[in-house]
Amino acid sequence: MSYFLGIDIGGTNVDFGVVNSSGEILFESTLQTSDFTTAEELAATINMAVKSNFKDKLSAIGIGAPSVNRETEEIEYAPNLNWGEIIPIKTIFEEQFELPVSVENDANAYAKGIQVFGEGKDLNNFAVVTLGTGVGLGSVINSAVVSGNNGLAGELGHMVVHREGRECNCGNLGCLEAYVGAEGIVTTAKEKLEFSSGGSALNAIQPSDLSPLEIFNAARKDDPVSLEVVDSVCHDLGFALSGLINLMDIENIFLTGGITHAGNILRRKTEKHLKNFVLPNLRNKVNLRITSLNQTGGGILGAVAIIKDFTPAAVS
Amino acid sequence: MSYFLGIDIGGTNVDFGVVNSSGEILFESTLQTSDFTTAEELAATINMAVKSNFKDKLSAIGIGAPSVNRETEEIEYAPNLNWGEIIPIKTIFEEQFELPVSVENDANAYAKGIQVFGEGKDLNNFAVVTLGTGVGLGSVINSAVVSGNNGLAGELGHMVVHREGRECNCGNLGCLEAYVGAEGIVTTAKEKLEFSSGGSALNAIQPSDLSPLEIFNAARKDDPVSLEVVDSVCHDLGFALSGLINLMDIENIFLTGGITHAGNILRRKTEKHLKNFVLPNLRNKVNLRITSLNQTGGGILGAVAIIKDFTPAAVS
């Protein structure tokens, strides 16, 4: 039996796991991205973690990461990673493991994971929105992952949702990520707290400890300030997603990432706003869902799904 | 030699022509859409026009039209056509001509025309924006035309460019079409004329005679009000197109339609605004052009290109 190592590199966490060709995760773990000053250190640490049990059984490695140049399989100018402007991630892992390594944009990898292991098996068109430090999108259109001319498709996080709005890490103004990325959500909460009369559950949290998931959880308990923040996040996300739907008529859109763990509130409110922005004919053709891979190491499965020549076993 | 009849049905004009398999247009003509109270009348008139020279030589008919339901090949609820809510356009032309008829969304047909007869021959990814009464988009991604789950892909005209903006024919607020469709451009000009001090070349034109092309032509001659209108149109169009580029990383975008005949001003100004809205990494990966099919019956060629089993002759 072949085993594969899947690694999902994000701005906050690195998830990795060993997967068999049926998509079963035999081992998984999480590291904090900021604990590593170089990608070499990360590779060495992951090798240590899997070596004892799986070293001789692994046949290939797949990596999902932000800002991947598809031609070179290097990470280029990723605003949320501090390991250098150009990170030759493929070479670094090949040298560390002496195994073939495939690298793909994280959201595209996630989409491939949904296609191979998840709800996307029978869908010609779908998209996945990854909500974390950044905001990403992986699209499958006419049954193929969309990479675009430069491998840069899926920059949902940099759709402008407020002309002349907040400055984004990319340098533009009013990008979705500046409002719906983790930092953006916290910024909105701090802004609203400043103008609130003090009656918010969020006041009990140190401002430096505020996190998007806490804000969403407080909103579920009807905290008024948190509800305003969540509504604003869902309004902006719905606005951006309406563009995707109007342009590409993709019915099934999956959500994944930290804030999707706060129950149904994100999905429900985003869908409400989204429907006000899409062409009326398309209003009842929208199916926004939390992906089931969300609960099962979707980033790891996506990273495995993009391994070149990976063939999934028939899954029951 | 086989001949094909291509028909491009728009809100203002119906262009039709007879084309051989090399893409040469042997005959073409234009009718005014508003001269016909039913699609049956239109079919009969076109039949009269081509019968004497081509009746026995035609082997199939292709039609590009707005709001086509891809399953039924009927036109459904087209806001800019007054021939009934559901127009069984395929059946109407089949009965009139006793020939096989293929029907496709007009912008998708145009994209197929560029792929078969124009600049799209060697491009894996491109899009065409049709600027007329409405604003449409045809996209080719991974070498295939994008239709979406319901054949409704390409609703660029209904991307919201101003939240809480002008009411659109579709019922939503702030759609691109309400600003960049023919009526929207004229509305903007009237609004700006009302607040201008009177020194505009547009004041010499009866308000009821104002047209987008005249406004663009006046802008080319530096008429200040017209320049403001054109800048506003290009700003909104650039904003909407930046969404397409950020999401799909499509480098080559072609423009076609009435206002593209006013020289380079539309292309140049739209590209300028567009580049301010796209992710900085993509700024130099944008190639906005007027399609060469613009001058040569592109709508007719597109309609022919979507005919089922149509195979273009090797074109030199």
XYZ file of C-alpha atoms in Angstrom:
632
model
C 0.000 0.000 0.000
C 1.230 3.469 -0.910
C 1.243 6.298 1.598
C 1.375 9.996 0.774
C 2.396 12.990 2.820
C 0.073 15.985 2.488
C 1.147 19.397 3.801
C -1.076 22.471 3.982
C 0.967 25.613 4.629
C -1.046 28.575 5.891
C -0.198 31.954 7.377
C -1.004 30.732 10.908
C -0.730 26.925 10.896
C 0.940 24.168 8.924
C -1.218 21.017 8.871
C 0.363 17.800 7.677
C -0.652 14.185 7.557
C -0.033 10.770 6.085
C -2.821 9.536 3.812
C -3.434 6.293 1.975
C -4.816 6.155 -1.545
C -8.365 5.757 -0.235
C -8.093 9.145 1.427
C -7.819 7.814 4.976
C -5.640 10.000 7.186
C -3.416 7.642 9.222
C -1.569 10.354 11.103
C -1.926 14.120 11.309
C -0.430 17.019 13.191
C -0.297 20.814 13.230
C 2.638 23.208 13.601
C 2.621 26.967 14.122
C 3.929 28.751 11.055
C 5.591 31.491 13.098
C 7.708 28.919 14.991
C 9.868 28.484 11.862
C 12.265 31.082 10.508
C 12.968 29.104 7.320
C 11.140 26.552 5.175
C 14.160 24.228 5.629
C 13.472 24.079 9.396
C 9.846 23.273 8.684
C 10.809 20.438 6.318
C 13.240 18.980 8.862
C 10.638 19.113 11.648
C 7.980 17.394 9.536
C 10.511 14.741 8.528
C 11.287 14.070 12.209
C 7.574 13.754 12.965
C 6.782 11.154 10.288
C 10.126 9.354 9.956
C 9.749 6.757 12.719
C 6.452 5.344 11.510
C 6.244 6.122 7.803
C 9.684 6.973 6.440
C 10.076 3.993 4.125
C 6.419 3.773 3.204
C 5.937 7.253 1.740
C 5.851 7.406 -2.055
C 5.285 11.123 -2.704
C 4.587 14.484 -1.095
C 1.980 17.103 -1.970
C 2.064 20.653 -0.678
C -0.661 23.310 -0.754
C 0.674 26.807 -0.124
C -0.232 30.445 -0.801
C 1.189 32.410 -3.764
C 2.592 29.403 -5.652
C 4.094 30.023 -9.075
C 2.788 27.061 -11.013
C 5.685 26.925 -13.470
C 8.465 26.851 -10.899
C 6.476 25.413 -7.960
C 8.068 28.106 -5.791
C 6.263 30.370 -3.328
C 6.567 33.968 -4.510
C 6.027 37.076 -2.413
C 3.508 35.503 -0.045
C 2.390 38.388 2.194
C 1.561 36.042 5.083
C 4.835 34.013 5.137
C 8.207 35.285 6.348
C 10.603 32.778 4.786
C 11.938 34.990 2.037
C 10.549 36.549 -1.126
C 11.071 33.419 -3.233
C 10.795 30.118 -1.384
C 11.886 27.081 -3.481
C 9.534 24.884 -1.493
C 9.586 21.950 -3.930
C 13.385 21.685 -3.897
C 13.584 22.126 -0.123
C 11.207 19.216 0.529
C 12.727 17.043 -2.220
C 16.156 17.415 -0.644
C 14.879 16.775 2.862
C 12.806 13.701 1.976
C 14.387 12.390 -1.255
C 10.892 11.898 -2.630
C 8.949 13.498 -5.510
C 7.140 16.667 -4.414
C 4.169 18.423 -6.075
C 3.209 21.969 -5.096
C -0.016 23.833 -5.841
C -1.838 26.950 -4.718
C -3.585 26.032 -1.446
C -7.122 26.862 -2.549
C -6.684 24.985 -5.845
C -5.386 22.020 -3.862
C -8.415 22.208 -1.599
C -10.699 22.220 -4.648
C -8.886 19.172 -6.032
C -9.343 17.492 -2.639
C -13.094 18.097 -2.761
C -13.142 16.738 -6.325
C -11.194 13.587 -5.460
C -12.313 12.866 -1.888
C -15.373 15.028 -1.190
C -18.656 16.442 -2.451
C -17.148 17.419 -5.806
C -16.922 13.912 -7.259
C -19.954 14.333 -9.492
C -19.927 18.112 -9.973
C -18.800 19.721 -13.235
C -18.650 23.143 -11.624
C -17.948 24.112 -8.037
C -15.767 26.414 -5.982
C -14.238 26.390 -2.511
C -13.582 29.487 -0.448
C -10.780 29.190 2.113
C -11.256 31.575 5.025
C -8.210 32.053 7.231
C -5.377 34.545 7.526
C -6.034 35.153 3.832
C -9.114 34.538 1.712
C -8.628 32.114 -1.181
C -10.725 30.505 -3.885
C -10.324 27.284 -5.817
C -12.638 26.826 -8.798
C -13.511 23.796 -10.881
C -15.167 24.712 -14.187
C -16.076 22.167 -16.852
C -14.576 19.553 -14.475
C -11.085 21.104 -14.453
C -9.345 23.162 -11.778
C -8.921 26.752 -12.980
C -5.349 27.998 -12.704
C -5.467 30.867 -15.165
C -2.728 32.184 -17.407
C -0.222 32.679 -14.593
C -1.425 30.216 -11.989
C -2.883 33.205 -10.133
C -6.588 32.433 -10.503
C -8.575 32.466 -7.274
C -7.585 35.831 -5.831
C -11.049 36.260 -4.315
C -9.386 37.933 -1.333
C -8.256 40.755 -3.590
C -11.584 41.526 -5.175
C -12.334 45.111 -4.272
C -15.451 45.232 -2.125
C -15.160 48.846 -0.992
C -13.792 51.302 -3.544
C -11.409 53.591 -1.652
C -11.739 51.298 1.384
C -9.221 49.922 3.900
C -5.643 49.398 2.760
C -4.866 45.741 2.080
C -1.538 43.931 2.560
C -1.281 43.802 -1.244
C -1.191 47.601 -1.427
C -4.626 48.079 -3.008
C -7.601 49.660 -1.275
C -10.781 47.917 -0.189
C -9.889 44.252 -0.915
C -12.153 41.549 0.525
C -9.236 40.165 2.541
C -8.885 43.465 4.420
C -12.389 42.854 5.786
C -12.845 39.069 5.788
C -9.280 37.857 6.423
C -8.570 37.090 10.098
C -6.906 40.446 10.756
C -9.661 42.326 8.935
C -12.408 40.754 11.030
C -10.593 41.677 14.255
C -10.030 45.228 12.987
C -13.748 45.613 12.284
C -14.556 44.349 15.780
C -12.151 46.836 17.367
C -13.646 49.677 15.316
C -17.157 48.763 16.369
C -16.177 48.290 20.035
C -14.748 51.779 20.074
C -18.107 53.222 19.088
C -20.274 50.905 21.196
C -21.651 51.831 24.594
C -19.718 49.059 26.313
C -22.283 46.302 26.532
C -20.423 43.694 24.482
C -19.159 40.296 25.555
C -16.025 41.095 23.527
C -15.018 43.683 26.132
C -14.158 40.827 28.469
C -11.410 39.725 26.043
C -8.019 41.448 25.873
C -7.944 43.277 22.494
C -4.716 41.427 21.625
C -6.482 38.094 22.199
C -9.514 38.807 19.996
C -9.948 36.182 17.280
C -12.430 35.774 14.431
C -13.761 32.510 15.850
C -14.455 34.130 19.242
C -16.286 36.968 17.527
C -18.407 34.501 15.541
C -19.119 32.456 18.659
C -20.180 35.605 20.556
C -22.484 36.492 17.662
C -24.137 33.072 17.954
C -24.922 34.043 21.550
C -26.506 37.286 20.259
C -23.784 39.660 21.406
C -24.886 42.840 19.574
C -21.436 44.146 18.557
C -20.355 40.697 17.371
C -23.563 40.359 15.369
C -22.774 43.631 13.624
C -19.252 42.457 12.822
C -20.484 39.120 11.494
C -23.165 40.803 9.407
C -20.586 43.127 7.892
C -18.226 40.199 7.128
C -21.039 38.210 5.501
C -22.201 41.240 3.535
C -18.729 41.730 2.031
C -18.212 38.016 1.405
C -21.651 37.755 -0.202
C -20.871 40.754 -2.398
C -17.614 39.211 -3.651
C -19.167 35.768 -4.184
C -22.046 37.276 -6.166
C -19.426 38.368 -8.698
C -18.181 34.797 -9.046
C -21.717 33.484 -9.496
C -22.778 36.172 -11.980
C -19.656 35.590 -14.063
C -19.379 31.809 -13.948
C -22.808 30.456 -12.892
C -21.285 28.062 -10.362
C -24.067 26.561 -8.227
C -22.142 24.745 -5.523
C -19.851 26.868 -3.400
C -18.136 25.318 -0.399
C -16.740 27.214 2.557
C -13.841 26.090 4.719
C -11.552 27.551 7.363
C -11.575 28.759 10.972
C -14.803 30.753 11.102
C -16.822 27.990 9.439
C -16.511 26.113 12.743
C -18.892 28.580 14.418
C -22.010 26.716 13.306
C -24.324 27.867 10.571
C -24.262 31.650 11.101
C -21.617 32.438 8.460
C -23.265 30.325 5.782
C -26.763 31.571 6.486
C -25.961 35.276 6.579
C -23.593 35.164 3.609
C -26.202 33.391 1.513
C -28.796 36.011 2.439
C -26.605 38.913 1.279
C -25.337 37.003 -1.733
C -28.854 36.469 -3.021
C -29.496 40.204 -2.966
C -26.510 40.804 -5.224
C -26.837 38.035 -7.839
C -28.941 38.274 -10.982
C -32.546 37.419 -9.943
C -32.583 34.436 -12.368
C -29.677 32.937 -10.417
C -31.076 33.593 -6.943
C -32.458 30.095 -6.513
C -29.466 28.442 -8.143
C -27.070 29.071 -5.267
C -25.996 26.283 -2.958
C -23.596 27.606 -0.325
C -22.319 24.925 2.053
C -19.609 24.166 4.583
C -17.542 21.374 3.011
C -17.502 18.062 4.877
C -13.719 18.011 4.390
C -13.656 20.876 6.886
C -13.866 18.315 9.689
C -11.376 15.865 8.257
C -8.098 17.515 7.345
C -9.314 18.939 4.038
C -6.096 20.869 3.483
C -4.065 17.680 3.892
C -6.338 15.705 1.563
C -6.168 18.524 -0.986
C -2.375 18.499 -0.869
C -2.405 14.747 -1.533
C -4.956 15.080 -4.338
C -2.610 17.336 -6.347
C 0.324 14.896 -6.241
C 1.295 14.141 -9.827
C 0.189 10.653 -10.867
C -1.809 10.255 -7.658
C -4.679 7.864 -8.350
C -7.277 7.464 -5.641
C -8.331 3.946 -4.758
C -12.002 3.207 -5.363
C -13.634 4.662 -2.257
C -16.748 2.959 -0.972
C -19.201 24.092 -50.623
C -21.388 24.451 -47.532
C -22.899 27.783 -46.535
C -24.144 28.711 -43.092
C -26.552 31.391 -41.928
C -25.409 33.260 -38.810
C -27.840 35.501 -36.922
C -26.915 37.793 -34.042
C -30.021 39.025 -32.220
C -29.475 42.103 -30.060
C -31.724 44.544 -28.247
C -31.260 47.179 -30.968
C -30.178 45.360 -34.152
C -30.336 41.937 -35.697
C -27.245 41.226 -37.814
C -27.330 38.254 -40.148
C -25.105 36.876 -42.845
C -24.181 33.935 -44.997
C -20.761 32.469 -44.231
C -18.699 29.715 -45.802
C -16.680 27.239 -43.767
C -13.556 29.389 -44.092
C -15.318 32.179 -42.232
C -15.809 34.407 -45.273
C -18.987 36.441 -45.076
C -20.595 36.294 -48.541
C -23.620 38.396 -47.684
C -24.644 40.374 -44.635
C -27.407 42.708 -43.569
C -28.874 44.388 -40.491
C -32.464 44.760 -39.317
C -33.879 46.874 -36.497
C -35.099 44.684 -33.656
C -37.974 47.034 -32.827
C -39.385 46.686 -36.368
C -40.601 43.179 -35.503
C -43.434 42.374 -33.130
C -42.757 38.628 -33.194
C -39.779 36.362 -33.795
C -41.800 34.636 -36.532
C -41.860 37.900 -38.519
C -38.125 38.223 -38.081
C -37.544 34.665 -39.346
C -39.762 35.267 -42.393
C -37.970 38.521 -43.250
C -34.516 36.942 -43.008
C -35.709 34.032 -45.149
C -36.908 36.481 -47.817
C -33.539 38.251 -47.741
C -31.383 35.169 -48.295
C -33.742 32.920 -50.268
C -33.043 34.152 -53.793
C -29.271 33.676 -53.662
C -28.635 31.054 -50.987
C -31.831 29.101 -50.278
C -30.661 25.723 -51.555
C -27.052 26.166 -50.506
C -27.547 26.677 -46.756
C -26.789 23.655 -44.612
C -27.441 24.991 -41.093
C -28.307 28.060 -39.048
C -26.664 29.418 -35.907
C -28.242 32.053 -33.677
C -26.664 34.122 -30.928
C -29.237 35.758 -28.643
C -29.545 37.131 -25.111
C -30.966 35.081 -22.193
C -30.822 31.704 -23.950
C -31.738 28.639 -21.914
C -29.128 26.171 -23.038
C -31.246 23.076 -22.419
C -34.275 24.182 -24.418
C -32.527 26.660 -26.780
C -35.358 29.089 -26.046
C -34.979 32.760 -25.132
C -36.299 33.287 -21.600
C -37.312 36.624 -20.054
C -34.911 38.725 -22.116
C -35.340 42.246 -20.698
C -34.327 43.869 -24.014
C -36.613 41.859 -26.366
C -40.392 42.254 -26.636
C -41.390 39.015 -28.350
C -42.866 37.269 -25.322
C -41.500 35.855 -22.093
C -40.469 32.532 -23.637
C -39.425 32.673 -27.297
C -38.942 29.205 -28.877
C -36.395 30.674 -31.271
C -34.937 27.354 -32.402
C -38.337 25.919 -33.396
C -39.415 29.155 -35.089
C -36.355 29.214 -37.357
C -36.431 25.443 -37.977
C -40.007 25.715 -39.190
C -39.302 28.763 -41.338
C -36.134 27.386 -42.974
C -36.501 23.584 -42.634
C -32.856 23.467 -41.609
C -31.087 22.463 -38.375
C -30.767 25.425 -35.992
C -28.330 25.880 -33.070
C -28.891 28.621 -30.481
C -26.431 29.966 -27.915
C -26.093 32.919 -25.577
C -24.799 35.814 -27.715
C -21.634 36.525 -25.738
C -20.723 32.817 -25.608
C -21.280 32.660 -29.371
C -19.002 35.659 -29.826
C -16.312 33.956 -27.737
C -16.641 30.817 -29.852
C -16.303 33.008 -32.958
C -13.045 34.489 -31.649
C -11.828 30.978 -30.855
C -12.671 29.585 -34.292
C -12.099 32.588 -36.570
C -10.198 35.205 -34.553
C -7.454 35.941 -32.059
C -8.518 33.092 -29.780
C -7.206 30.254 -31.927
C -4.131 29.658 -29.780
C -5.369 30.945 -26.431
C -6.323 28.595 -23.589
C -7.965 31.410 -21.667
C -9.673 34.532 -22.923
C -12.883 36.512 -22.558
C -14.948 38.819 -24.738
C -17.048 41.676 -23.424
C -20.010 42.684 -25.586
C -20.984 46.316 -25.091
C -24.383 47.279 -26.482
C -27.904 47.661 -25.146
C -26.783 45.128 -22.556
C -23.331 44.170 -21.318
C -22.363 40.533 -21.849
C -19.351 38.317 -21.313
C -18.202 35.142 -23.010
C -15.343 33.288 -21.332
C -13.053 30.527 -22.550
C -11.198 28.799 -19.697
C -8.952 25.769 -20.191
C -9.886 26.033 -23.905
C -13.626 25.522 -23.337
C -16.466 28.047 -23.412
C -17.880 28.522 -19.908
C -21.648 28.056 -19.732
C -22.050 27.366 -16.042
C -24.573 25.152 -14.311
C -27.610 26.808 -15.888
C -26.154 28.272 -19.070
C -26.225 31.643 -17.313
C -22.492 32.294 -17.016
C -21.329 35.651 -18.314
C -23.693 38.007 -16.518
C -20.967 40.656 -16.286
C -23.671 43.276 -16.826
C -25.253 42.305 -13.534
C -22.167 42.493 -11.389
C -22.903 45.118 -8.773
C -20.500 48.036 -9.205
C -22.274 50.482 -6.902
C -23.876 49.015 -3.788
C -27.230 50.760 -3.390
C -26.740 52.331 -6.824
C -29.045 52.910 -9.799
C -31.919 50.493 -10.340
C -31.212 48.016 -13.141
C -33.733 46.426 -15.544
C -33.154 43.164 -13.666
C -34.546 44.678 -10.467
C -31.260 44.802 -8.536
C -29.428 47.968 -7.569
C -26.106 49.188 -8.969
C -25.513 46.638 -11.768
C -22.767 47.400 -14.308
C -25.354 47.412 -17.108
C -27.199 50.324 -15.450
C -24.025 52.396 -15.997
C -22.302 50.849 -19.022
C -25.279 49.591 -21.066
C -26.379 52.027 -23.800
C -29.207 53.473 -21.720
C -26.997 53.795 -18.646
C -24.333 55.779 -20.527
C -26.952 58.196 -21.831
C -28.470 58.547 -18.346
C -25.052 59.447 -16.909
C -24.555 62.029 -19.657
C -27.946 63.608 -18.932
C -27.176 63.728 -15.215
C -23.840 65.412 -15.830
C -25.295 67.862 -18.363
C -27.834 68.947 -15.786
C -25.066 69.968 -13.414
C -22.690 71.398 -15.999
C -22.438 75.095 -16.786
C -23.587 74.570 -20.362
C -20.287 74.419 -22.226
C -20.694 70.928 -23.655
C -20.865 69.835 -27.281
C -23.607 67.457 -26.164
C -25.959 70.412 -25.611
C -26.216 70.736 -29.386
C -27.866 67.310 -29.549
C -31.553 66.751 -28.703
C -31.583 64.773 -25.420
C -33.723 62.107 -27.109
C -31.059 61.693 -29.810
C -28.084 61.266 -27.467
C -26.228 58.002 -28.098
C -23.248 56.345 -26.416
C -21.167 56.499 -29.611
C -21.767 60.256 -29.947
C -20.745 60.763 -26.325
C -17.546 58.756 -26.881
C -16.802 60.654 -30.073
C -17.298 63.989 -28.292
C -14.913 62.803 -25.561
C -12.277 62.090 -28.204
C -12.607 65.762 -29.152
C -12.029 66.682 -25.487
C -15.573 67.768 -24.683
C -15.316 68.053 -20.871
C -18.728 66.611 -19.937
C -18.290 63.723 -22.372
C -14.833 63.036 -20.947
C -16.361 62.799 -17.471
C -19.005 60.388 -18.723
C -16.441 58.222 -20.500
C -14.181 58.187 -17.464
C -17.053 57.100 -15.267
C -18.027 54.344 -17.741
C -14.443 53.084 -17.947
C -14.046 53.232 -14.176
C -17.096 51.016 -13.654
C -16.153 48.656 -16.489
C -12.577 48.401 -15.159
C -13.916 47.685 -11.680
C -16.117 44.833 -12.917
C -13.387 43.380 -15.148
C -10.876 43.426 -12.293
C -13.174 40.935 -10.565
C -12.994 38.616 -13.563
C -9.202 38.873 -13.683
C -8.681 38.418 -9.941
C -10.928 35.356 -9.930
C -9.874 33.653 -13.150
C -6.474 35.107 -14.145
C -7.541 35.581 -17.767
C -4.887 37.636 -19.588
C -6.544 38.367 -22.902
C -9.812 40.266 -22.742
C -11.434 41.431 -25.971
C -13.957 44.229 -26.264
C -16.636 44.489 -28.922
C -19.772 46.531 -29.595
C -20.880 50.050 -30.513
C -18.647 52.185 -28.309
C -15.500 50.274 -29.298
C -15.786 52.028 -32.676
C -14.796 55.349 -31.058
C -11.077 54.685 -31.363
C -8.822 53.757 -28.493
C -10.298 55.866 -25.687
C -12.482 53.139 -24.155
C -9.711 50.552 -24.136
C -7.078 52.905 -22.802
C -9.117 54.376 -19.962
C -10.663 51.055 -18.933
C -7.231 49.442 -18.763
C -5.965 52.284 -16.580
C -8.750 51.877 -14.015
C -8.656 48.093 -14.223
C -4.986 48.014 -13.280
C -5.722 49.983 -10.103
C -8.223 47.361 -9.001
C -6.425 44.076 -9.827
C -3.964 42.346 -7.526
C -0.588 44.064 -8.067
C 0.988 40.736 -9.224
C -1.540 40.653 -12.077
C -1.192 44.289 -13.109
C 1.215 43.566 -15.940
C -0.622 40.439 -17.029
C -3.597 42.245 -18.512
C -4.064 42.501 -22.242
C -7.236 44.434 -23.038
C -7.947 44.740 -26.779
C -10.657 45.518 -29.278
C -11.265 42.270 -31.157
C -10.511 42.304 -34.872
C -13.858 40.555 -35.401
C -15.413 43.868 -34.394
C -14.883 45.098 -37.937
C -16.016 41.956 -39.684
C -19.411 40.806 -38.494
C -18.150 39.148 -35.336
C -21.659 38.434 -34.094
C -22.474 36.630 -37.350
C -19.253 34.609 -37.262
C -19.903 33.722 -33.622
C -23.382 32.485 -34.470
C -21.904 30.273 -37.199
C -19.143 28.991 -34.915
C -21.688 27.530 -32.450
C -23.538 25.503 -35.110
C -23.472 21.874 -34.020
C -21.036 19.847 -36.121
C -19.678 23.019 -37.748
C -16.075 22.381 -38.769
C -14.086 25.331 -40.009
C -12.066 24.854 -43.169
C -8.319 25.289 -42.714
C -7.921 29.074 -42.805
C -4.717 30.442 -44.217
